Coordinates of C-alpha atoms in Angstrom, one line a residue:
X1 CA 73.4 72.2 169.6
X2 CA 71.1 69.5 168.3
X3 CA 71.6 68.9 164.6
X4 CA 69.1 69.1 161.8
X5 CA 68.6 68.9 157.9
X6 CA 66.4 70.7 155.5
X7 CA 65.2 69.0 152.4
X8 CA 62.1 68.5 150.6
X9 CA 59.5 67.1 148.2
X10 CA 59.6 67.0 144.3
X11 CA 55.7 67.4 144.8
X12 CA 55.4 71.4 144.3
X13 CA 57.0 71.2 141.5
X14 CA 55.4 67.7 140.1
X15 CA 52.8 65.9 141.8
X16 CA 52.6 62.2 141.1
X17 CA 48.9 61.5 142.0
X18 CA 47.3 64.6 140.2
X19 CA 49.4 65.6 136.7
X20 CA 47.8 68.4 136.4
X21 CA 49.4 69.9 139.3
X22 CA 52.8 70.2 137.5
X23 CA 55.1 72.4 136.2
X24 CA 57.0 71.5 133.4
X25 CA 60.2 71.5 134.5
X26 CA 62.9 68.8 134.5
X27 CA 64.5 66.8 137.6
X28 CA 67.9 69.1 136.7
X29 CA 65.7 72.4 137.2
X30 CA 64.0 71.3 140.0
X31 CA 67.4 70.2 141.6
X32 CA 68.8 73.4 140.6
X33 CA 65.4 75.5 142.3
X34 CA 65.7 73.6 145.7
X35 CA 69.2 74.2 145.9
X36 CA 69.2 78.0 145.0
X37 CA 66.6 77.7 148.0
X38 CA 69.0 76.9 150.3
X39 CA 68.0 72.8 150.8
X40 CA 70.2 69.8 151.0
X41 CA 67.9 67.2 150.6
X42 CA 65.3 66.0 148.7
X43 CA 63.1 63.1 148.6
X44 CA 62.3 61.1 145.0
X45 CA 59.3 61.3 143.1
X46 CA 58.4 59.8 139.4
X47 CA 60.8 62.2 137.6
X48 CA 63.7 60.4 139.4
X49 CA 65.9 57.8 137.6
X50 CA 65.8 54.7 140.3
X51 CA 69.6 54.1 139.7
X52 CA 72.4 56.0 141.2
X53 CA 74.8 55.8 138.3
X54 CA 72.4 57.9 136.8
X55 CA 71.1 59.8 139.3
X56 CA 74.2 60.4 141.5
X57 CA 76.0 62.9 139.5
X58 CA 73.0 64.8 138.6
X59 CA 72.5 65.1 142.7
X60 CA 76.2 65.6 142.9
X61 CA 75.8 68.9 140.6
X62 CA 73.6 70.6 142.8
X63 CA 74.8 69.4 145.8
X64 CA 71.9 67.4 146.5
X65 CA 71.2 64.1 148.8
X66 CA 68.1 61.8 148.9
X67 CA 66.4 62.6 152.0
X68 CA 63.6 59.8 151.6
X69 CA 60.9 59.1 148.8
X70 CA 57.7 57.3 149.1
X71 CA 56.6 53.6 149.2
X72 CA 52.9 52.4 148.6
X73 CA 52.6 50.1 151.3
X74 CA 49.6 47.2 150.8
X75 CA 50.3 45.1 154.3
X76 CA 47.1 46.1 156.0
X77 CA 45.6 43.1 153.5
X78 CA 48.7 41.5 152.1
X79 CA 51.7 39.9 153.8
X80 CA 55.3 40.6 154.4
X81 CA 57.0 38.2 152.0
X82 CA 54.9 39.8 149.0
X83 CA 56.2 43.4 150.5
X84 CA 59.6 42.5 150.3
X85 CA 59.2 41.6 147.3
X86 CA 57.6 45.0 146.1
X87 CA 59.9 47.0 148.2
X88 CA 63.4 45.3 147.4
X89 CA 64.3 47.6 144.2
X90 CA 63.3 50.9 146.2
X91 CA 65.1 49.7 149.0
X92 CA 68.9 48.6 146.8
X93 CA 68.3 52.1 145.6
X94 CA 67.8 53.7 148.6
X95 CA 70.8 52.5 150.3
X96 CA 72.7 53.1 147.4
X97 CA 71.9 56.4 147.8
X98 CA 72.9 56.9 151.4
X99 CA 69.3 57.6 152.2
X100 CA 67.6 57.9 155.6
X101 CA 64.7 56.3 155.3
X102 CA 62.0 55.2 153.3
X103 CA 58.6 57.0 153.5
X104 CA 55.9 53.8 154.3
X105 CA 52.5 54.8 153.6
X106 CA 49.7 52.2 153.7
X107 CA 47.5 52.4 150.4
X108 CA 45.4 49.3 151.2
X109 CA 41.8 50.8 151.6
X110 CA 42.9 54.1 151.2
X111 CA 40.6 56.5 149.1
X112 CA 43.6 59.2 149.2
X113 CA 44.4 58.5 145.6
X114 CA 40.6 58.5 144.5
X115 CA 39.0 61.8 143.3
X116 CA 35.6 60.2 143.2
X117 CA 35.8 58.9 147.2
X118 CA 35.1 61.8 149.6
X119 CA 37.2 61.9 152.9
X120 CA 34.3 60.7 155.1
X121 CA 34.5 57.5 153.2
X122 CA 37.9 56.6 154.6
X123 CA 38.9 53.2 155.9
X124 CA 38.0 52.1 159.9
X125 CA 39.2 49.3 161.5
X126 CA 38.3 48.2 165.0
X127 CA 41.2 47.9 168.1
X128 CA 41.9 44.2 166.9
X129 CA 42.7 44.9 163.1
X130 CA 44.7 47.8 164.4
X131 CA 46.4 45.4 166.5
X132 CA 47.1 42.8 164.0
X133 CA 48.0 45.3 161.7
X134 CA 50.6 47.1 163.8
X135 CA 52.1 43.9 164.4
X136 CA 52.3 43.2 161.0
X137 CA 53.9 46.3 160.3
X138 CA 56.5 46.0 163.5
X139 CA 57.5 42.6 161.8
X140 CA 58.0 44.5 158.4
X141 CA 59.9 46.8 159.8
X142 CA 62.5 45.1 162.0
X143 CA 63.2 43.2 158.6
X144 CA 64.3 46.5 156.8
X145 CA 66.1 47.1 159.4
X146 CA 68.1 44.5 159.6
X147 CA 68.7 45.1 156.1
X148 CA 70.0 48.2 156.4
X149 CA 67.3 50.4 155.3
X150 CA 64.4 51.6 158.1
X151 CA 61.1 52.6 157.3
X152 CA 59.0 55.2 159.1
X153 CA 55.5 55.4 158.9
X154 CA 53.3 58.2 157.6
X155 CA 50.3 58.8 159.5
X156 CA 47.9 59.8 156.0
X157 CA 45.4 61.9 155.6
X158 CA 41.9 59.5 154.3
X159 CA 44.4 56.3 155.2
X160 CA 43.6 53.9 157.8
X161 CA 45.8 55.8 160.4
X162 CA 44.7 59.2 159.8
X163 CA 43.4 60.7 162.9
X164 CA 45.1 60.8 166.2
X165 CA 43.1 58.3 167.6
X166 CA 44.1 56.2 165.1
X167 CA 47.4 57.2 165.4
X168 CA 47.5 56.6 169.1
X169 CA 46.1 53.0 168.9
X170 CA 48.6 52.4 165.7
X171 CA 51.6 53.3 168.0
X172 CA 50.3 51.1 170.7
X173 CA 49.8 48.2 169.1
X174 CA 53.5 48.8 166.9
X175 CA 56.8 49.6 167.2
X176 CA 57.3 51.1 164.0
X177 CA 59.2 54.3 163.7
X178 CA 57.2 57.3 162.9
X179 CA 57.1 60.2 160.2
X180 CA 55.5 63.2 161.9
X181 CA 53.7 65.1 159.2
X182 CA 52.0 68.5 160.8
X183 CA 50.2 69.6 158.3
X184 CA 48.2 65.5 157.6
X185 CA 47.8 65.6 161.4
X186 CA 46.5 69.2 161.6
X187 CA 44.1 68.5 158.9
X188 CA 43.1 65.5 161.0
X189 CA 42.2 67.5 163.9
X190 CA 44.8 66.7 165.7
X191 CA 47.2 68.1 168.3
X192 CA 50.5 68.3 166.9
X193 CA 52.3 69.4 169.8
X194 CA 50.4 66.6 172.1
X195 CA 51.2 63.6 169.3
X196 CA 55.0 64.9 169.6
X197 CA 54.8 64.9 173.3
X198 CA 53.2 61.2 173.1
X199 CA 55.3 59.5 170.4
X200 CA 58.5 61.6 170.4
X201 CA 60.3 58.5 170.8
X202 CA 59.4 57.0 167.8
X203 CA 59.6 60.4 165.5
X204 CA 62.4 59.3 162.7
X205 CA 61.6 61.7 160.1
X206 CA 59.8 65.0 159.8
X207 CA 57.3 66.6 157.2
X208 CA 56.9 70.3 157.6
X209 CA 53.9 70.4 155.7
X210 CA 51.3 73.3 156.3
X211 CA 47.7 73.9 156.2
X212 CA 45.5 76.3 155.0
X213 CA 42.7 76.3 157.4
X214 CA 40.4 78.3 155.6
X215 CA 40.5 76.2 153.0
X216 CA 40.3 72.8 155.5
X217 CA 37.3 74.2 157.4
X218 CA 35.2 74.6 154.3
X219 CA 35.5 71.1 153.3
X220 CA 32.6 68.7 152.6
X221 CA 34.0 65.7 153.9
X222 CA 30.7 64.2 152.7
X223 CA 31.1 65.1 149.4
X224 CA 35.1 65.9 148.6
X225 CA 37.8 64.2 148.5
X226 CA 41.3 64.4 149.6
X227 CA 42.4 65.1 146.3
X228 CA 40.2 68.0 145.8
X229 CA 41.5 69.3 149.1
X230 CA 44.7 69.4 147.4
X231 CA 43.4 71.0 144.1
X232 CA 42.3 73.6 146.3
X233 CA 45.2 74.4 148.0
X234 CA 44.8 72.9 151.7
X235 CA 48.5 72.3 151.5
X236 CA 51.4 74.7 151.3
X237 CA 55.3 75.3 153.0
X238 CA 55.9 76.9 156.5
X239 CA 55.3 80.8 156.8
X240 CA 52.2 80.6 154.1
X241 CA 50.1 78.6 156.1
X242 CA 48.3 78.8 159.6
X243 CA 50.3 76.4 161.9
X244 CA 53.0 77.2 164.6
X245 CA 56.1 75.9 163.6
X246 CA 57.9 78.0 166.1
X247 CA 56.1 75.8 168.5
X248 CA 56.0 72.5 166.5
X249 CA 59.9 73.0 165.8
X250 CA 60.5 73.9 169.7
X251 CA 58.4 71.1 170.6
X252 CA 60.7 68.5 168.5
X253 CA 63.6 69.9 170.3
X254 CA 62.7 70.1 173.3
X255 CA 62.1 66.0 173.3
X256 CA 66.4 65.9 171.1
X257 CA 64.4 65.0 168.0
X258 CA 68.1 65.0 165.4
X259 CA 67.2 65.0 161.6
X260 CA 65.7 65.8 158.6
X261 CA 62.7 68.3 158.6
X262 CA 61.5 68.0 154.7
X263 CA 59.2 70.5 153.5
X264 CA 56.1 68.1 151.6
X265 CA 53.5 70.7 150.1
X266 CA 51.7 69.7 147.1
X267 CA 49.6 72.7 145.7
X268 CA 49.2 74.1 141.9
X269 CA 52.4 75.4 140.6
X270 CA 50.5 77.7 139.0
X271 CA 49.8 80.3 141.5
X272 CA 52.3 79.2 144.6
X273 CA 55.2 79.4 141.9
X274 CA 57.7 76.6 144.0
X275 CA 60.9 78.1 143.3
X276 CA 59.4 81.5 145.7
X277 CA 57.5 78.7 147.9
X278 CA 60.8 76.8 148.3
X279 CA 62.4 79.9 149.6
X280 CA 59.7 81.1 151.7
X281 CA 59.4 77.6 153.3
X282 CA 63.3 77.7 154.1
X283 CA 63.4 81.4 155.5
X284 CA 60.9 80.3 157.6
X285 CA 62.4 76.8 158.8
X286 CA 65.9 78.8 159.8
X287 CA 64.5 81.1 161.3
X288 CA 62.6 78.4 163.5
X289 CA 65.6 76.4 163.9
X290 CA 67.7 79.2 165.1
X291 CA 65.1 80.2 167.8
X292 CA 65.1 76.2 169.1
X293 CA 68.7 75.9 169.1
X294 CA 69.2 73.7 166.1
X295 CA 72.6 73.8 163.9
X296 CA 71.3 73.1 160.4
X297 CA 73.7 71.2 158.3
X298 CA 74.0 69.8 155.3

């Protein structure tokens, strides 16, 4: 049986671009709700203490790994040597903590972190910046590599590889691993079951984010931003949304994707209380991986 792991994101309970999407709980509790939920992973956010003396036996109490963790890429207009630099202490850290990956997402021209910016106003660049870019980005990524700590790439909803178009020409032009997020790909307009058919090679690391479609189809991409999309709940965890996962899950296996499937949902605590969401997005996942053969481990 292929083998797979379930973690997930410290966003429901605390999200890092919008503080006033948090509950206010600590990193233990948190630790402690995941784990009651049934997950073995989860991936860092700005509650976490970025050394593993400190953090290690907190994670050890709850029986708890790092499964990944953002990194606020800026190589689309800067150069490698200056993103080594920003990315060396994440990256000790990271392979200190026996982690998979890191989580690359390219904030250079972004408006995902901008309230004021609607979503129409993301970044386009033509077939020759992708191509530049995605070379820079291949170089980046063979060098943490070879130092013993692989990216993979999240395809980001009001980022320059967004849609998947953009997507498409990004792999093309790259040969960067991938992180296949459903739920930014869905709220793209894309096809998530063709981009797994066309990049399955590359897929590295899963995000089993859903949508709200309701919610996405009554957008003003003129007018609202990504953020507000998030403040009104265009996000949530598997078996509260409106995409397959049966079929995205099945579709992974079906191409002997191995690995971790994290559940990423950032919505108000408030109403989607995360302890019941974290165990709602985990029935749902087994239930998934049972029906496409996967042994979940962890």
């Amino acid at each position: 049986m292929l083998k797979a792991k379930l973690g997930i994101a410290p966003i429901a309970w605390w999200n890092d671009d919008l503080p006033e999407l948090s509950d206010d709980v600590s990193l233990e509790e948190c630790l402690a709700q995941a784990s009651e939920a049934g997950f073995s992973g989860m991936e860092t956010g700005r509650r976490f203490p970025m050394d593993m003396a400190v953090l290690g036996p907190i994670l050890d109490r709850y029986r708890i790994s790092v499964c990944g963790g953002w990194f606020s890429g800026e190589l689309l207009d800067g150069d490698i040597e200056r993103e080594k630099d920003r990315i060396a202490e994440q990256m000790a850290f990271f392979k200190a903590a026996g982690a998979p990956c890191i989580v690359y997402g390219e904030t250079a021209r972004s408006v995902q972190g901008k309230r004021e910016v609607p979503l129409a106003q993301k970044p386009v660049i033509s077939e020759a910046e992708m191509a530049a870019y995605g070379r820079k980005m291949s170089d980046f990524a063979d060098w943490c590599a070879a130092q013993g700590m692989p990216i993979s790439y999240h395809h980001h909803m009001a980022a320059v590889v967004e849609t998947e178009s953009e997507l498409d020409l990004f792999m093309k032009h790259s040969s960067v691993p991938l992180l296949f997020d459903a739920g930014h790909m869905a709220f793209a307009g894309g096809d998530n079951l063709r981009v797994i058919d066309n990049h399955h090679t590359r897929i590295s690391h899963v995000h089993t984010k859903d949508i709200r479609k309701n919610v996405i189809n009554t957008l003003d991409r003129s007018s609202e931003s990504f953020l507000d999309a998030v403040v009104k709940g265009a996000f949530t965890v598997p078996g509260d949304g409106d995409l397959d996962f049966h079929a995205i899950v099945s579709a992974l296996a079906g191409h002997g994707y191995e690995g971790w499937f994290v559940i990423e949902a950032e919505q108000d605590p408030k109403p989607n209380p995360p302890k019941e969401m974290a165990i709602t997005g985990h029935k749902t996942l087994m239930d998934v991986m049972a029906q496409a053969h996967y042994e979940v481990i962890g």
